[in-house]
mmCIF file of C-alpha atoms in Angstrom:
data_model
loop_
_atom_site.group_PDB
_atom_site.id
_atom_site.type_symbol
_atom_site.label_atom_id
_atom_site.label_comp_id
_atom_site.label_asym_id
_atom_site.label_seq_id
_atom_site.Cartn_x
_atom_site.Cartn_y
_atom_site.Cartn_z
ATOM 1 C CA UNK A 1 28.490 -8.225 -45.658
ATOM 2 C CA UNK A 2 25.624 -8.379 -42.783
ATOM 3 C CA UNK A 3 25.444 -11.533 -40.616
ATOM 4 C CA UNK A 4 22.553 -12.220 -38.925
ATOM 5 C CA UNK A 5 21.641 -15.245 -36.904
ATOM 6 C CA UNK A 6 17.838 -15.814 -37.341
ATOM 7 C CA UNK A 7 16.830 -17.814 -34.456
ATOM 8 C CA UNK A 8 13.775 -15.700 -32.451
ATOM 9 C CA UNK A 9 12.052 -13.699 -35.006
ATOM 10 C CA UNK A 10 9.781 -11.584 -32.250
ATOM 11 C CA UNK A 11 11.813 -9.525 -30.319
ATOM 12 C CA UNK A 12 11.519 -5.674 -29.816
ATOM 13 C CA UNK A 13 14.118 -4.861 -31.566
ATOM 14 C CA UNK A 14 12.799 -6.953 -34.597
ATOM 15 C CA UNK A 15 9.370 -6.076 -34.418
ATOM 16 C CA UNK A 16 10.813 -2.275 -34.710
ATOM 17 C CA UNK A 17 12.342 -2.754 -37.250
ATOM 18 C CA UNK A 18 10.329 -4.428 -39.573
ATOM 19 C CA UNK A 19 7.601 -1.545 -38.712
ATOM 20 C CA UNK A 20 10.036 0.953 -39.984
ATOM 21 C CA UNK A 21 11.020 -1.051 -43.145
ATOM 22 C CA UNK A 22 7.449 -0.927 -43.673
ATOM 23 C CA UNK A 23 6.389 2.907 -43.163
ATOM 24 C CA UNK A 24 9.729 3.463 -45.617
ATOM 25 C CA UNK A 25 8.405 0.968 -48.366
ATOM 26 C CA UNK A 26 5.150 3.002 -47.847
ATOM 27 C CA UNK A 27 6.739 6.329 -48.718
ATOM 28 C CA UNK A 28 8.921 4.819 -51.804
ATOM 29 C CA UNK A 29 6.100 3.397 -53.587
ATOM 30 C CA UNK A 30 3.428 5.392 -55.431
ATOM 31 C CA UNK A 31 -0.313 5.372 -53.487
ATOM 32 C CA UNK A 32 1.895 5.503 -50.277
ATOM 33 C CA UNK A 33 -1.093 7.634 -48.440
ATOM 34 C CA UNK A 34 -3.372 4.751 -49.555
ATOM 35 C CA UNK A 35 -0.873 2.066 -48.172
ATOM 36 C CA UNK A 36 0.502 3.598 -44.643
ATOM 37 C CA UNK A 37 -3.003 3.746 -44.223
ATOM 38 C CA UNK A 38 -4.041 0.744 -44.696
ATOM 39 C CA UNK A 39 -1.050 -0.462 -43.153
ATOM 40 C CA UNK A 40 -2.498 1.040 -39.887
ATOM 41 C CA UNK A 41 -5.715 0.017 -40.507
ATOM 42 C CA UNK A 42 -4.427 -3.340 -40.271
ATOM 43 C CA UNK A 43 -2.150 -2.183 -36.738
ATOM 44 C CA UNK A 44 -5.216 -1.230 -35.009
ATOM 45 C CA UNK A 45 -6.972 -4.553 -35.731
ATOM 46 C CA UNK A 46 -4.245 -6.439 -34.331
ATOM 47 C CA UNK A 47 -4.406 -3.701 -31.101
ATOM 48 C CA UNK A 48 -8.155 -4.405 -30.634
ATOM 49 C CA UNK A 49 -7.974 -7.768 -31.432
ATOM 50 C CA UNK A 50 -10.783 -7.690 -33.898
ATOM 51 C CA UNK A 51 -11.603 -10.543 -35.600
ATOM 52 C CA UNK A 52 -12.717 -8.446 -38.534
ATOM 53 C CA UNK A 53 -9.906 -6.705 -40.012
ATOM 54 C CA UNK A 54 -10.128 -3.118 -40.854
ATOM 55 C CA UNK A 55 -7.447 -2.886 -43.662
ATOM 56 C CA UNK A 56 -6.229 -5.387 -46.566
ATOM 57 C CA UNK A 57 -3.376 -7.209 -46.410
ATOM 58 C CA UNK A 58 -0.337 -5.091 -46.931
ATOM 59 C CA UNK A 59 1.937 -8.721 -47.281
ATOM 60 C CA UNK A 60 0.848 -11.056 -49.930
ATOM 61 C CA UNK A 61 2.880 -14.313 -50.507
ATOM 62 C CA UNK A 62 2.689 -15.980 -54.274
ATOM 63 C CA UNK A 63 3.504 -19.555 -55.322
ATOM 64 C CA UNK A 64 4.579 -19.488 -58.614
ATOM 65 C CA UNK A 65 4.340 -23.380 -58.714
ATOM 66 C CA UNK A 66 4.804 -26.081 -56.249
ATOM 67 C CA UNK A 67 7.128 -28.025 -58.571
ATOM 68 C CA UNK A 68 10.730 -28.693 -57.640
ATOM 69 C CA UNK A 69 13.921 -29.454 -58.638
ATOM 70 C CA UNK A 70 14.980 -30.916 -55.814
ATOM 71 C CA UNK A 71 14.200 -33.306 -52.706
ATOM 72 C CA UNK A 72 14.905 -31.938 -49.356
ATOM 73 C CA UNK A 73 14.268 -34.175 -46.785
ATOM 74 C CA UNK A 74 12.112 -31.880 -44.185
ATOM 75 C CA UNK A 75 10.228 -30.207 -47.296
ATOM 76 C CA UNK A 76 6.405 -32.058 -48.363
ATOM 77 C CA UNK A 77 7.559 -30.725 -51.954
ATOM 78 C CA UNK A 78 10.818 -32.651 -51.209
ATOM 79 C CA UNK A 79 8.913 -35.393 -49.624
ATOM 80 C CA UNK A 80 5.724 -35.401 -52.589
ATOM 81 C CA UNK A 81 3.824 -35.545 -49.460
ATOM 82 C CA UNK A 82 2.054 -32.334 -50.480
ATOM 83 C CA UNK A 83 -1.107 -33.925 -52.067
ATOM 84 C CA UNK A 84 -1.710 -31.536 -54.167
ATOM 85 C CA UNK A 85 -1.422 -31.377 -58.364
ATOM 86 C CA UNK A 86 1.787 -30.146 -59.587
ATOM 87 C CA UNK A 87 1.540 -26.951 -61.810
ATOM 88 C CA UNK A 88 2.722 -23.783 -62.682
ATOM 89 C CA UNK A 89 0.134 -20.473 -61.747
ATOM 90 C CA UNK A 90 -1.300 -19.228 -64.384
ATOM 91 C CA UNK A 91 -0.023 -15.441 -65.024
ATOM 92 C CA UNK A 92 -3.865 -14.288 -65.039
ATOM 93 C CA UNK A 93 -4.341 -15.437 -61.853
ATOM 94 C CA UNK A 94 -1.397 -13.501 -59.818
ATOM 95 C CA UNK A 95 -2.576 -10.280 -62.471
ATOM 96 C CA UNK A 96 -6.152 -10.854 -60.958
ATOM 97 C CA UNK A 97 -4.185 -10.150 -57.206
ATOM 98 C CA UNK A 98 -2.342 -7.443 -57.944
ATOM 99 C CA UNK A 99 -4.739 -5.695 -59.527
ATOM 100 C CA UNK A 100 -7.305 -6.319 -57.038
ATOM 101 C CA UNK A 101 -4.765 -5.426 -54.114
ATOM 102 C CA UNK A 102 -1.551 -4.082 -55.667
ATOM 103 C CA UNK A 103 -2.791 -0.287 -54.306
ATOM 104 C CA UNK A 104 -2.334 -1.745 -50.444
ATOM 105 C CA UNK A 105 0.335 -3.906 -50.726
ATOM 106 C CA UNK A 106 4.125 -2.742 -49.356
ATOM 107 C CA UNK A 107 6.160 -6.150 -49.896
ATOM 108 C CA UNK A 108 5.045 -9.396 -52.456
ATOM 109 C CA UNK A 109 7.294 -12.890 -51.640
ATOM 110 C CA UNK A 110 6.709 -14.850 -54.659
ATOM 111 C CA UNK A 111 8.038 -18.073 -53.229
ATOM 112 C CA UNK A 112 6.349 -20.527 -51.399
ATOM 113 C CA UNK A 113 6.106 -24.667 -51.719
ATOM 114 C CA UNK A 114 8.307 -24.997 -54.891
ATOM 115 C CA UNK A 115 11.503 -23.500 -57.080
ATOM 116 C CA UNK A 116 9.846 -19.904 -58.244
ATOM 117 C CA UNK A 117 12.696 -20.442 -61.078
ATOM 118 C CA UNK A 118 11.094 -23.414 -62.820
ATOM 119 C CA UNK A 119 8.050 -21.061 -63.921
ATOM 120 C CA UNK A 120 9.178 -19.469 -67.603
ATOM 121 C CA UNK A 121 7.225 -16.330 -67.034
ATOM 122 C CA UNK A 122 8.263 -15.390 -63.394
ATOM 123 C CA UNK A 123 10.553 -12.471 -64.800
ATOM 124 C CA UNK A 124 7.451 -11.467 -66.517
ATOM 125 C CA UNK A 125 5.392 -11.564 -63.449
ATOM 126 C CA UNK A 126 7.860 -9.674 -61.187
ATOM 127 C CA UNK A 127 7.373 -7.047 -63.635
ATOM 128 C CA UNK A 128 4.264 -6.743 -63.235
ATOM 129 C CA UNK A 129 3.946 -6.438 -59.777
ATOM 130 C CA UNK A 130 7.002 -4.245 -59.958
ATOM 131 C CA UNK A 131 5.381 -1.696 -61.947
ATOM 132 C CA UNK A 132 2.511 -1.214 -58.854
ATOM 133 C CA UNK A 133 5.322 0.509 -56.641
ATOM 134 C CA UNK A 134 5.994 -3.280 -54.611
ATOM 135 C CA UNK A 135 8.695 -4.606 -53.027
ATOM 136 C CA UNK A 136 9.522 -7.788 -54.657
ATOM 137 C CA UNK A 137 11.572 -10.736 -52.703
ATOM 138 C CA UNK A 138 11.930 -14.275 -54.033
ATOM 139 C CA UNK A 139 13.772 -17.138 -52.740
ATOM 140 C CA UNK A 140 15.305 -20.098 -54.465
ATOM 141 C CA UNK A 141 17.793 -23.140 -54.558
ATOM 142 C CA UNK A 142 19.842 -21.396 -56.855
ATOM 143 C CA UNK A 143 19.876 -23.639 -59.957
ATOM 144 C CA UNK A 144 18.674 -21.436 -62.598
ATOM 145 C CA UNK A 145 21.133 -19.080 -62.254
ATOM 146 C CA UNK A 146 23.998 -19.712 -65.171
ATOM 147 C CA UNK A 147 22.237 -18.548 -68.190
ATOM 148 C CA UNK A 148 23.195 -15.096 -68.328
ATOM 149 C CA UNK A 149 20.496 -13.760 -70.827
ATOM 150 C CA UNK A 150 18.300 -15.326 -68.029
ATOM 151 C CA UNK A 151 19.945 -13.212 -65.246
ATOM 152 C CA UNK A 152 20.483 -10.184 -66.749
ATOM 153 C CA UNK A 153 16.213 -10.344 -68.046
ATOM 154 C CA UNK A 154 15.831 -11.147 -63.538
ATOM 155 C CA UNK A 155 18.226 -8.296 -62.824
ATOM 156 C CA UNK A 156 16.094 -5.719 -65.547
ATOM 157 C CA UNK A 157 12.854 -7.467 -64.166
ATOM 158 C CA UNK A 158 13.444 -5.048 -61.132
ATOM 159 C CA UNK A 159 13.071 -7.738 -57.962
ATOM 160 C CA UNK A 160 14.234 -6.310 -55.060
ATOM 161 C CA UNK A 161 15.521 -9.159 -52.936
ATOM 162 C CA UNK A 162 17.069 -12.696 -53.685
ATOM 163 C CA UNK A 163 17.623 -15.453 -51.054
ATOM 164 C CA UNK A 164 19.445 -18.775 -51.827
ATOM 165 C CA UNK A 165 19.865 -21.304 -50.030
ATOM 166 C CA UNK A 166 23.382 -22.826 -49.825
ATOM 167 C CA UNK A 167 23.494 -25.338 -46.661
ATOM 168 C CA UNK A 168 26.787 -26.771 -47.080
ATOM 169 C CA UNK A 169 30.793 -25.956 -48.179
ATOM 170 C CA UNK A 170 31.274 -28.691 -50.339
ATOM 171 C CA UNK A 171 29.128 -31.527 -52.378
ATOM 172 C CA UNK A 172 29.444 -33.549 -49.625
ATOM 173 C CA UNK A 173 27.823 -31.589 -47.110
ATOM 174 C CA UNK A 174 25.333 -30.091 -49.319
ATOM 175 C CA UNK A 175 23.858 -32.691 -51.169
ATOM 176 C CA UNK A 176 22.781 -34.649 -47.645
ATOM 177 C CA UNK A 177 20.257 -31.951 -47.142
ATOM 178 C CA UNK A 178 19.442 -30.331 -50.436
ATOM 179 C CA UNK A 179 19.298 -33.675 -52.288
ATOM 180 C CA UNK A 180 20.045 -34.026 -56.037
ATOM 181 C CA UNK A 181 21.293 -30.123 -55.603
ATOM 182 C CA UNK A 182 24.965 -29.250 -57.210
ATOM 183 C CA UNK A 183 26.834 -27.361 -55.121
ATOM 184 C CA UNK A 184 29.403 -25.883 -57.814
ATOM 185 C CA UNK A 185 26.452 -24.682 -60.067
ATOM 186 C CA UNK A 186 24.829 -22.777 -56.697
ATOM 187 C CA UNK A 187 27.814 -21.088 -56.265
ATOM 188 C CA UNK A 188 28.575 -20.461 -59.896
ATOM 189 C CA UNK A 189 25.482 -18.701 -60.364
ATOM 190 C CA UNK A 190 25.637 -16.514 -57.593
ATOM 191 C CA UNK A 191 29.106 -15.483 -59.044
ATOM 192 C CA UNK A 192 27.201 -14.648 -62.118
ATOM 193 C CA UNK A 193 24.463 -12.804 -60.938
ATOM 194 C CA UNK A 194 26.444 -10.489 -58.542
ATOM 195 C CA UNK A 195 29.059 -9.776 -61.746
ATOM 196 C CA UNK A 196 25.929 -9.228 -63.864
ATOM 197 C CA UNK A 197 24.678 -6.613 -61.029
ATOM 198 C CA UNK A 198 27.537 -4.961 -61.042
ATOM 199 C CA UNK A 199 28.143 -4.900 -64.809
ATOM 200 C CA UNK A 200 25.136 -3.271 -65.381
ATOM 201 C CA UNK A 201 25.391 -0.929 -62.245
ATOM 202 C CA UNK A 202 22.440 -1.935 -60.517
ATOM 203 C CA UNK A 203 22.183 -2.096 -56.753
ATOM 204 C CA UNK A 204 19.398 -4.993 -56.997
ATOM 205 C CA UNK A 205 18.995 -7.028 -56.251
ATOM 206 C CA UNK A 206 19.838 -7.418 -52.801
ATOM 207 C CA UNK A 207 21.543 -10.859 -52.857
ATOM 208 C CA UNK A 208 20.652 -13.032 -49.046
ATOM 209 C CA UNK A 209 22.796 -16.185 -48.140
ATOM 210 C CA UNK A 210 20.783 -18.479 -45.798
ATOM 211 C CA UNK A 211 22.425 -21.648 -44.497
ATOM 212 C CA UNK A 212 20.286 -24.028 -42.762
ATOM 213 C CA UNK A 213 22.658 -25.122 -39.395
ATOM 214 C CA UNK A 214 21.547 -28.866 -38.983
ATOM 215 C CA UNK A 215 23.682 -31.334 -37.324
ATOM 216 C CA UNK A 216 26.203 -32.641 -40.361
ATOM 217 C CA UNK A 217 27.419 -29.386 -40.841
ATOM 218 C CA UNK A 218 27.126 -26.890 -38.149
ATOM 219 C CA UNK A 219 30.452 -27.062 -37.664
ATOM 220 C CA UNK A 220 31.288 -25.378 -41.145
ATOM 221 C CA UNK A 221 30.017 -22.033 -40.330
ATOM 222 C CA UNK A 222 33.552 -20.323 -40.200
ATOM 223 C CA UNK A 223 33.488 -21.936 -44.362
ATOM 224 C CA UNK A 224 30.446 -20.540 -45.264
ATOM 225 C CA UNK A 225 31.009 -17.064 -43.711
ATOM 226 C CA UNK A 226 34.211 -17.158 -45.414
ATOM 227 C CA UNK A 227 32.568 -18.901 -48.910
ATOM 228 C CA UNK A 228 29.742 -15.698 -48.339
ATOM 229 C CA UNK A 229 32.799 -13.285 -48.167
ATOM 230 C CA UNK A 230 34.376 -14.595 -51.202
ATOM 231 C CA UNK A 231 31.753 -14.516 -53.392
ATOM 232 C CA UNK A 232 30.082 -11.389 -52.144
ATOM 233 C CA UNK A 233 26.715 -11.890 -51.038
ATOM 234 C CA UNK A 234 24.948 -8.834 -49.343
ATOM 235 C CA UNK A 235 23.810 -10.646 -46.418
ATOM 236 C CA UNK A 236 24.563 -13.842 -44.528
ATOM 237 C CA UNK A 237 21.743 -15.421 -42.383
ATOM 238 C CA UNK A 238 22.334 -18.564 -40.268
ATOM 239 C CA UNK A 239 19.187 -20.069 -40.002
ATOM 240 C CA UNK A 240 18.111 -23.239 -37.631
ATOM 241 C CA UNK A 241 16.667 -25.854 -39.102
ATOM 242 C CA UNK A 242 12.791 -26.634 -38.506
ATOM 243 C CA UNK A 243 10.480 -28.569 -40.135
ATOM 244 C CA UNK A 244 6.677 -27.675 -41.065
ATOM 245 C CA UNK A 245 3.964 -27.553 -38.209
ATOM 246 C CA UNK A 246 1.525 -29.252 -40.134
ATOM 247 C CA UNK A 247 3.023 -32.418 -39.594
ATOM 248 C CA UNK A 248 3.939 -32.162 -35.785
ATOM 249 C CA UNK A 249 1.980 -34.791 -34.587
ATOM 250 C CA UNK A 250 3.739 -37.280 -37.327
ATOM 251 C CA UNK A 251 5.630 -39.155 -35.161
ATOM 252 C CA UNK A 252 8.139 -40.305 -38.638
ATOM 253 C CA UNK A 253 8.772 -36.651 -39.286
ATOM 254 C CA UNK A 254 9.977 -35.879 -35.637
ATOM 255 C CA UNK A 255 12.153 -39.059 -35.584
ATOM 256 C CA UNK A 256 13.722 -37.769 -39.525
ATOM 257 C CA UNK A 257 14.246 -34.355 -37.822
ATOM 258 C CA UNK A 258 16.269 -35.722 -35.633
ATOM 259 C CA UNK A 259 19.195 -36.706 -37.684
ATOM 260 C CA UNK A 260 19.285 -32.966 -38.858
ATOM 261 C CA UNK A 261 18.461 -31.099 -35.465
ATOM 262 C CA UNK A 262 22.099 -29.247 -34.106
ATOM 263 C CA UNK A 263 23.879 -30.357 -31.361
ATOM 264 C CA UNK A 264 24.510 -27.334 -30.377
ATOM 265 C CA UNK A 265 21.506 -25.768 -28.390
ATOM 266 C CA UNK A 266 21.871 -21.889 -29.520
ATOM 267 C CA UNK A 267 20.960 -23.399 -33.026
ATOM 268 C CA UNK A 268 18.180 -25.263 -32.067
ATOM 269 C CA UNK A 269 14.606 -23.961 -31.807
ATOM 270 C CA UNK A 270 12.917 -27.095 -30.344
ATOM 271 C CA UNK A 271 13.981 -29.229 -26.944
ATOM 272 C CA UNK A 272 13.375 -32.634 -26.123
ATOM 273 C CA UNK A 273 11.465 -33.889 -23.690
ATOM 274 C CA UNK A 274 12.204 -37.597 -23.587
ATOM 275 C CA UNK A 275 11.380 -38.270 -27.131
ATOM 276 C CA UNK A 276 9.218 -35.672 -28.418
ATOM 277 C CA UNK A 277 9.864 -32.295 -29.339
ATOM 278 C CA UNK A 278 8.457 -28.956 -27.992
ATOM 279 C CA UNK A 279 9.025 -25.425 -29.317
ATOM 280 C CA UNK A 280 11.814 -23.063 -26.902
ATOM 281 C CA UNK A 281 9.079 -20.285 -27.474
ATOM 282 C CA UNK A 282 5.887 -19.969 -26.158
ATOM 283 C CA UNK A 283 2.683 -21.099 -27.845
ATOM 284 C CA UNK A 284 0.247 -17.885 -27.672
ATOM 285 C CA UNK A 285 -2.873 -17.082 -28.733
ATOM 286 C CA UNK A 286 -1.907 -15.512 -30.980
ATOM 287 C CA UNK A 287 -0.583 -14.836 -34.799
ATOM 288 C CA UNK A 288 -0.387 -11.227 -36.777
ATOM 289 C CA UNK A 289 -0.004 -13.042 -39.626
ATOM 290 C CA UNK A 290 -3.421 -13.496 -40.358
ATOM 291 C CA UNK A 291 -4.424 -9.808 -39.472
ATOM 292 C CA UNK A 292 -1.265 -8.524 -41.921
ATOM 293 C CA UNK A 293 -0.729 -11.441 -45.175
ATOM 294 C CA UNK A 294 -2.140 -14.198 -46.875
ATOM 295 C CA UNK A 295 -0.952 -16.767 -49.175
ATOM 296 C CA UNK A 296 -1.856 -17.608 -52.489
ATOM 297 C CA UNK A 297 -1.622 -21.381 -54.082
ATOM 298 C CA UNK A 298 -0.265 -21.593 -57.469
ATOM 299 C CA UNK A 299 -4.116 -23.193 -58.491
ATOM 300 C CA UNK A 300 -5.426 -19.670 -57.103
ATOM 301 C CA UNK A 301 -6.213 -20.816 -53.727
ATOM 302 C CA UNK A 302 -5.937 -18.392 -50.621
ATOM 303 C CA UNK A 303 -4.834 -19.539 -47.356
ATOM 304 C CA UNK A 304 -3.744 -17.827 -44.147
ATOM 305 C CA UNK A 305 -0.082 -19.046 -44.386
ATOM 306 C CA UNK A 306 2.542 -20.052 -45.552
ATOM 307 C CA UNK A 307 2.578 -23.104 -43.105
ATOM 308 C CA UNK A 308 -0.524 -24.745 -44.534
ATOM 309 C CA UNK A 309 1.056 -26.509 -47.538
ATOM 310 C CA UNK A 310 -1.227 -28.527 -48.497
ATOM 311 C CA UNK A 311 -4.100 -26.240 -48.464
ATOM 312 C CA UNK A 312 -6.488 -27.671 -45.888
ATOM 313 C CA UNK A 313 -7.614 -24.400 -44.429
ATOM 314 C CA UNK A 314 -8.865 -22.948 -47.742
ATOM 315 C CA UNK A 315 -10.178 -19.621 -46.996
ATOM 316 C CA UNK A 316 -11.908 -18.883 -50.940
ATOM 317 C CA UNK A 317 -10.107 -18.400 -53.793
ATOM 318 C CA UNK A 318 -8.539 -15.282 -56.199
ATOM 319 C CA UNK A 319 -11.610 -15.337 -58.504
ATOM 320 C CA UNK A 320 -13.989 -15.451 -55.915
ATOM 321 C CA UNK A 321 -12.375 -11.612 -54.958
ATOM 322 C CA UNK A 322 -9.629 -11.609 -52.290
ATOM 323 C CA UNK A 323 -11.522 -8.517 -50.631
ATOM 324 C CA UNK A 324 -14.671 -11.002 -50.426
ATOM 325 C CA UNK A 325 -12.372 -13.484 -49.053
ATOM 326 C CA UNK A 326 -10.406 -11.364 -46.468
ATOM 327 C CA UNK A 327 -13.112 -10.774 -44.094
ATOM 328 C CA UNK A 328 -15.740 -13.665 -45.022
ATOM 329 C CA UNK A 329 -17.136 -16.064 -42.304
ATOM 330 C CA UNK A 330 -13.960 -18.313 -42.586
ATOM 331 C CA UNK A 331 -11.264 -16.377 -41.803
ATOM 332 C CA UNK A 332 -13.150 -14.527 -39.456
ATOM 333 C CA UNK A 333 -13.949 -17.385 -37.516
ATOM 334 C CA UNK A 334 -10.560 -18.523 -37.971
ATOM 335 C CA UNK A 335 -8.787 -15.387 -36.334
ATOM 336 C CA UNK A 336 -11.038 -15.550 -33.327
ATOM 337 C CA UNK A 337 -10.262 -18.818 -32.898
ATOM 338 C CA UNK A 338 -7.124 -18.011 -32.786
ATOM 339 C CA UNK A 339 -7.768 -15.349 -30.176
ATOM 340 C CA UNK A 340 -9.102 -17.695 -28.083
ATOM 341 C CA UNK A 341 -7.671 -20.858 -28.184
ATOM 342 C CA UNK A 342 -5.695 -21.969 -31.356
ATOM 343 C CA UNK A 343 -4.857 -25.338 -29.570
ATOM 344 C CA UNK A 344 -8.130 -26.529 -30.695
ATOM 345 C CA UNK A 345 -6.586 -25.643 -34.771
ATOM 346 C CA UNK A 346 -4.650 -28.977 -36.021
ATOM 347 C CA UNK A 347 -2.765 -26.557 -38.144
ATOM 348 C CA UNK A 348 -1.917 -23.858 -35.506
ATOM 349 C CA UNK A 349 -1.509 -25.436 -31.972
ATOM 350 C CA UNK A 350 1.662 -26.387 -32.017
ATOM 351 C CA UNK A 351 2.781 -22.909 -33.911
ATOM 352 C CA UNK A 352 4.299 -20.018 -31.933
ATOM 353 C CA UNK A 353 3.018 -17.875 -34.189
ATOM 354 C CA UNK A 354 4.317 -14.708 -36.005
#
């Protein structure tokens, strides 16, 4: 099992890395000369810092729905602060983007503000996008996992790369973050889907353990490594807790964030300075994000990223053409804004970037 503690996601050595992962996904998926071209395309943008990008986006994010079965504390789903209707995406509508873009694309995450898992065709969808040469990830609470027609149809659907969320080794220590979540049934269905993996000798999907470290139980890592051991996960991350950007400046968020932040300072990725909070890592002018992905709502809307949950900075939307959209007035003016000086963005000035 691979540990990793995710707590600076811009160093050399990740930044390496990823740009490998992404030359290989290139090479494994059909129309790779189309793709690692693009992909570079999209490099030499971010080099020249051009407003206009040269390439498509070779990371596209998907929100099956924004509906959830649970109510984290930190998360506007969690909070119904989202202010936005509650629905599932209709399956034309991610069709429409991966037809339109599926010959560029290296990697899909088709997760966003909501439990992928509640949506009835998302095995269907995966599919889909599956059958365009992509790299599939999807992240979830973990709920929907003890059905095992319903696991073995995920398993055969071909997704790549699973990550559940298990913040806790026991009820107790769970449930104060992931409220109204069930700890045994998390773990249960794990146990299910890794037996179904290897019962029908697949090596996929890769199954990722992320527990949040927050204050009430940062001091059960040594049970969760062991708890990841036991029930044989591929990969273990330990993962700081943080809480959206877009509500920085609300003071009642802060103050809630509080209660959860670590005490102990390696897990933390904010400091405070007297009672406010400020980000360990520098705030540039910058974020690749928005030269390399972009996010679609489950109503069809695009947005740079994944950190505008409500969908203020709307950028067009699927029908309109997400070529059209890519390199219209809006998200031009957008990036060189945020070449300039992003503090002047609500969304983005208090954002490291990515």
């Amino acid at each position: 099992m691979e540990e990793i503690i995710f707590r600076q996601p811009n160093t050399f050595k990740d930044k390496l890395r990823r740009h490998i992962d992404k030359i290989k996904a290139s090479f494994k998926s059909g129309n790779f000369i189309k793709r690692i071209i693009n992909y570079y395309l999209v490099k030499i943008s971010l080099l020249i810092k051009s407003p206009k990008v040269l390439g498509y986006p070779f990371y596209l994010m998907i929100e099956p729905t924004n509906i959830c079965n649970l109510k984290c504390p930190l998360c506007p789903t969690g909070e119904e602060t989202l202010k936005r209707k509650k629905e599932l995406m209709d399956f034309s509508t991610l069709k429409m983007a991966i037809d339109e873009l599926g010959d560029y694309i290296l990697e899909l995450n088709i997760t966003n503000y909501g439990e992928p898992f509640i949506h009835k065709e998302l095995c269907e969808m995966i599919s889909y996008v599956k059958r365009k040469g992509i790299k599939v990830s999807v992240g979830s609470n973990g709920h929907y996992f003890n059905d095992e027609a319903s696991v073995e149809k995920l398993i055969l659907s071909g997704v790549d790369e699973i990550y559940v969320s298990l913040d806790g080794t026991s009820q107790e220590s769970y449930s104060k973050y992931r409220v109204s979540g069930n700890f045994k049934k998390v773990v249960e269905g794990l146990e299910l889907l890794l037996d179904l993996r290897k019962r029908l000798n697949s090596k996929l999907p890769f199954v990722e353990l992320q527990f949040l470290v927050m204050q009430h139980n940062e001091d059960q890592i040594p049970g969760i490594r062991k708890l990841a051991q036991d029930i044989g996960v591929d990969k273990l991350i330990l993962k700081p807790v943080s809480f959206n950007v877009s509500e920085w400046n609300d003071q009642g968020v802060q103050e809630r964030f509080k209660d959860f932040m670590p005490k102990n300072e390696y897990f933390r990725l904010y400091r405070l300075v007297g009672e406010k909070l400020e980000w360990k890592l520098p705030i540039e002018n910058k974020c690749d994000y928005l030269w390399r992905g972009t996010v679609i709502l489950c109503d069809g809307t695009i947005v740079p990223c994944c950190l505008d949950p409500r969908g203020d900075y709307k950028m067009g939307e699927v029908k309109d053409g997400i070529k059209n959209v890519w390199n219209n007035k809006r998200y031009i003016w957008l990036r060189r804004q945020i070449l300039q000086d992003k503090t002047k963005l609500s969304k983005c000035s208090n954002c490291p970037g990515t």
